[in-house]
mmCIF file of C-alpha atoms in Angstrom:
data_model
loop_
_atom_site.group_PDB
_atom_site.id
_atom_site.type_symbol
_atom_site.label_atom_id
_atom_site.label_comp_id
_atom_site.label_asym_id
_atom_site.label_seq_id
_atom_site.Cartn_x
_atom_site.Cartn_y
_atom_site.Cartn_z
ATOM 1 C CA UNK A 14 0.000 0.000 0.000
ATOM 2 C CA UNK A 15 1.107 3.108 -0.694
ATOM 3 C CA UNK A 16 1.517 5.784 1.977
ATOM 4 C CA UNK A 17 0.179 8.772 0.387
ATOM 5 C CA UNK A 18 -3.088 6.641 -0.403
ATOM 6 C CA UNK A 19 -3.240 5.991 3.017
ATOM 7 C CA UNK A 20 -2.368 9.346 4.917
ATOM 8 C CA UNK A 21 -3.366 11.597 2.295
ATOM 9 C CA UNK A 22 -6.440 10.448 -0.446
ATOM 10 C CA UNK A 23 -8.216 8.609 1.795
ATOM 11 C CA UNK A 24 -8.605 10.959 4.574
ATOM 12 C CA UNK A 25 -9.557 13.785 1.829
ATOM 13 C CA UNK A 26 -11.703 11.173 0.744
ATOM 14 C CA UNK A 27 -13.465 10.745 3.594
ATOM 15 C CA UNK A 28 -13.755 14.025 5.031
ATOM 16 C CA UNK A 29 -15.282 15.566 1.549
ATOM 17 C CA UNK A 30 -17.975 12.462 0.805
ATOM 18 C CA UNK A 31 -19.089 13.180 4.996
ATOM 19 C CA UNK A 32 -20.078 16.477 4.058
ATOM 20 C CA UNK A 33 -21.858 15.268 1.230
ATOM 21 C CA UNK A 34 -23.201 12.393 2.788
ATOM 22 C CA UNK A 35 -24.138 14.605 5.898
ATOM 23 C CA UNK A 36 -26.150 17.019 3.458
ATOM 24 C CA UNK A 37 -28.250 13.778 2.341
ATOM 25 C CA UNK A 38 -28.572 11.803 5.184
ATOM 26 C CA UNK A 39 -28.539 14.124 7.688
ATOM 27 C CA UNK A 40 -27.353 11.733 10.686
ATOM 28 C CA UNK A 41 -23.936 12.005 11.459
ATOM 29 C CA UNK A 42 -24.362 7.929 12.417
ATOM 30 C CA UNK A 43 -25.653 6.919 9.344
ATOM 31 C CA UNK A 44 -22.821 8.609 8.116
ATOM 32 C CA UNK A 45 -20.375 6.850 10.096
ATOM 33 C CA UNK A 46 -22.189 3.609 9.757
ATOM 34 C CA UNK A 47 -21.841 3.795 5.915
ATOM 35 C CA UNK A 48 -18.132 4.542 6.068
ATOM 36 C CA UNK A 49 -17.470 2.027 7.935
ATOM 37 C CA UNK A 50 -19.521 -1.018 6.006
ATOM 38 C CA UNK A 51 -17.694 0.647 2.938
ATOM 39 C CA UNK A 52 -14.405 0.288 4.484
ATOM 40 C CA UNK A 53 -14.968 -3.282 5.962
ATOM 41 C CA UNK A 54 -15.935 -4.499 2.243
ATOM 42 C CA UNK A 55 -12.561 -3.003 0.788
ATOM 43 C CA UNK A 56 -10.625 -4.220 3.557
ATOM 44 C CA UNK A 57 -11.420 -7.687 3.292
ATOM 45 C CA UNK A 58 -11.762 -7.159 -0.660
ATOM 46 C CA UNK A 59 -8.808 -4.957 -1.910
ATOM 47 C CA UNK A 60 -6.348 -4.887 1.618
ATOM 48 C CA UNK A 61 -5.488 -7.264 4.196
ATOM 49 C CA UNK A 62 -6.429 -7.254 7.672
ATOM 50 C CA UNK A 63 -3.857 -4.850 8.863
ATOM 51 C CA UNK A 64 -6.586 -2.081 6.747
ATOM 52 C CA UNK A 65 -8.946 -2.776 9.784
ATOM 53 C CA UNK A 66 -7.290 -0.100 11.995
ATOM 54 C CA UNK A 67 -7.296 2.812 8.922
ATOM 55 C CA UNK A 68 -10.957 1.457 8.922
ATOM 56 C CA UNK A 69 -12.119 1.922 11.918
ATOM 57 C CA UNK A 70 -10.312 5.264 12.076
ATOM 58 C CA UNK A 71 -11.670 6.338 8.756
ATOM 59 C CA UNK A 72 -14.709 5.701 9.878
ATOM 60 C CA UNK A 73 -14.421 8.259 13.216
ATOM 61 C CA UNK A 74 -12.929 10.757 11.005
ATOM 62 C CA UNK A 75 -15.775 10.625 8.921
ATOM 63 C CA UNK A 76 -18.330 10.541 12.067
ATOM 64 C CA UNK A 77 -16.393 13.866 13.362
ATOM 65 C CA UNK A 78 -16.428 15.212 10.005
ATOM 66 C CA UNK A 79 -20.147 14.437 9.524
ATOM 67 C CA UNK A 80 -20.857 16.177 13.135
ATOM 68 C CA UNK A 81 -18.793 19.157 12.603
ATOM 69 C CA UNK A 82 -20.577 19.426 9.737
ATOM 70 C CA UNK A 83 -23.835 19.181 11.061
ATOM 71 C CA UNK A 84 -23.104 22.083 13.571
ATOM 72 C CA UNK A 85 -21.944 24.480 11.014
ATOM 73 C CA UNK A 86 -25.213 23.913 8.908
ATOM 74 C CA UNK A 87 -27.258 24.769 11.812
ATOM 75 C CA UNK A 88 -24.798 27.707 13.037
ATOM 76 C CA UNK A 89 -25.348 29.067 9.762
ATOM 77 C CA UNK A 90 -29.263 28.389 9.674
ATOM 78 C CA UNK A 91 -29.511 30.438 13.217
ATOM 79 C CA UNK A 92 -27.673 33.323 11.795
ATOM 80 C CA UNK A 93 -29.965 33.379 8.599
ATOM 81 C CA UNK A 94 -32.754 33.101 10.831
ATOM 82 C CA UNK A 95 -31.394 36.182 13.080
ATOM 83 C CA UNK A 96 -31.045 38.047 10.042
ATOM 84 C CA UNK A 97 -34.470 37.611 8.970
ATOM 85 C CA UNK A 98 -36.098 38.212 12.485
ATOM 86 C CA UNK A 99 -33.720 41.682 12.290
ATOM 87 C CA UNK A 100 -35.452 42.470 8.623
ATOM 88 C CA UNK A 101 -38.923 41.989 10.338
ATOM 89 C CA UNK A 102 -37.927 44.735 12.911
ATOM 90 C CA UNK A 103 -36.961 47.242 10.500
ATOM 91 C CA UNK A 104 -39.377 47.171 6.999
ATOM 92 C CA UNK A 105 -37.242 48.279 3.704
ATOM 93 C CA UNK A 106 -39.368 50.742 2.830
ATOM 94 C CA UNK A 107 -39.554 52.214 -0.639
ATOM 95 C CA UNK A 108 -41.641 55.279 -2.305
ATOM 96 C CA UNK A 109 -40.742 55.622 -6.303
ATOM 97 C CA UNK A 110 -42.191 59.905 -5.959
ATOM 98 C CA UNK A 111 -41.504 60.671 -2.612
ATOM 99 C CA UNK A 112 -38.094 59.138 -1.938
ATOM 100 C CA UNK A 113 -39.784 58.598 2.236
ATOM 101 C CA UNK A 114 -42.226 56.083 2.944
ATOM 102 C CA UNK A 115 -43.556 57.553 5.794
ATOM 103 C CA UNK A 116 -44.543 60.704 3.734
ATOM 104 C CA UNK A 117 -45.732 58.628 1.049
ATOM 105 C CA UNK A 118 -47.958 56.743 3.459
ATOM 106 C CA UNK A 119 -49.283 59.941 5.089
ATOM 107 C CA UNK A 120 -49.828 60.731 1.934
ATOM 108 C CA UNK A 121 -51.793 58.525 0.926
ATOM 109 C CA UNK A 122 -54.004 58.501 4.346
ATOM 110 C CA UNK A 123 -54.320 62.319 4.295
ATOM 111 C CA UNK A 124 -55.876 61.627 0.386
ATOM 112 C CA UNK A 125 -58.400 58.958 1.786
ATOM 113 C CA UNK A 126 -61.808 59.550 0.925
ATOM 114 C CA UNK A 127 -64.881 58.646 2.826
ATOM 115 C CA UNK A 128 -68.190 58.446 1.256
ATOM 116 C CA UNK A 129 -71.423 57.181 3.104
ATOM 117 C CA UNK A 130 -74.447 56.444 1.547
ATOM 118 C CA UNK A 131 -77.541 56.442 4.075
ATOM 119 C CA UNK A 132 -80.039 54.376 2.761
ATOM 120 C CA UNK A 133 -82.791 53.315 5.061
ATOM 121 C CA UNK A 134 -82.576 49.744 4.065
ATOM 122 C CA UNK A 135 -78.976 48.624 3.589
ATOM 123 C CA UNK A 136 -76.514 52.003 4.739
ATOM 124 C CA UNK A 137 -72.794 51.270 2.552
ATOM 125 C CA UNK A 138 -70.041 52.677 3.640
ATOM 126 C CA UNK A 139 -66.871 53.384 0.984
ATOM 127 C CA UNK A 140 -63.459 53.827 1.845
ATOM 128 C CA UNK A 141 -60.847 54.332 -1.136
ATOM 129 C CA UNK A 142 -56.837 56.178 -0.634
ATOM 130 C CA UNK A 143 -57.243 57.717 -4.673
ATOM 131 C CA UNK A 144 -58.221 60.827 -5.177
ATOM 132 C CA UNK A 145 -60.632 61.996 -8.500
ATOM 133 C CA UNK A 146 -58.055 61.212 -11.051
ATOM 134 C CA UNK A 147 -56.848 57.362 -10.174
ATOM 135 C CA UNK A 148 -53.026 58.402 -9.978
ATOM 136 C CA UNK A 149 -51.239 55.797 -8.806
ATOM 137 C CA UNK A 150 -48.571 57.129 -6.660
ATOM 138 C CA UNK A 151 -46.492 53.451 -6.655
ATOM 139 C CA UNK A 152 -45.840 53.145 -3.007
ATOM 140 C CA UNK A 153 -44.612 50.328 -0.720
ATOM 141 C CA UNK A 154 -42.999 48.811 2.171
ATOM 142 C CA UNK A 155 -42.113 45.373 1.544
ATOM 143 C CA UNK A 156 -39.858 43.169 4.035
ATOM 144 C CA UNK A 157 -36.228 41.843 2.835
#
């Protein structure tokens, strides 16, 4: 066997398919439980019995790989949450005429109209934000 198979390709190996594996599985065990059936096979297949030991510590590496890995995903995950919870807080607010939202939006409630038909039977009451000539004014606040 050669030595840079065994201290160098293999480990790489290992540590990159974990990740992988890790992504798909997502059970550092069943990670580790897969290296290590895959390992048995090509010890007993390819190696003698003296490949048991790189096995078995294949087989942790990829286990420690697969549960490193595991914590970075959801390290990652909580910060992308945080962000999002902190984009909740403070809207992105936009106005394409005004430049402000908040005047655009007072604008737009100071412009409301109110009209109130009293019928006897069935009184309707209409609210509407456009004035007499429908202008759109293209305001928003939208979250990021």
């Amino acid at each position: 066997m050669n030595n840079i198979l065994l201290f160098f390709a293999l480990p790489i190996a290992t540590i990159i398919l974990a990740i992988v594996l890790q992504k798909l599985l997502k059970c550092p065990i069943l990670v580790a439980g897969t290296f290590f059936a895959v390992y048995l096979i090509v010890t007993y297949t390819a190696f003698g019995t003296n490949f048991l030991i790189f096995a078995i510590a294949y087989t942790i590496l990829a286990y420690i790989t697969a549960v490193i890995s595991k914590c970075i995903c959801k390290l990652i995950n909580q910060i992308c949450r945080w962000q999002i919870s902190d984009a909740r807080e403070g809207q992105s607010c936009g106005c394409q005429n005004q430049g402000n939202c908040n005047t655009c939006n007072n604008e737009n409630s100071l412009r409301a109209n109110v009209t109130l038909s009293t019928n006897e039977a069935n009184p309707v009451l209409f609210l509407s934000n456009r004035n007499g000539s429908n202008v759109r004014r293209n305001c928003f606040c939208s979250r990021r």
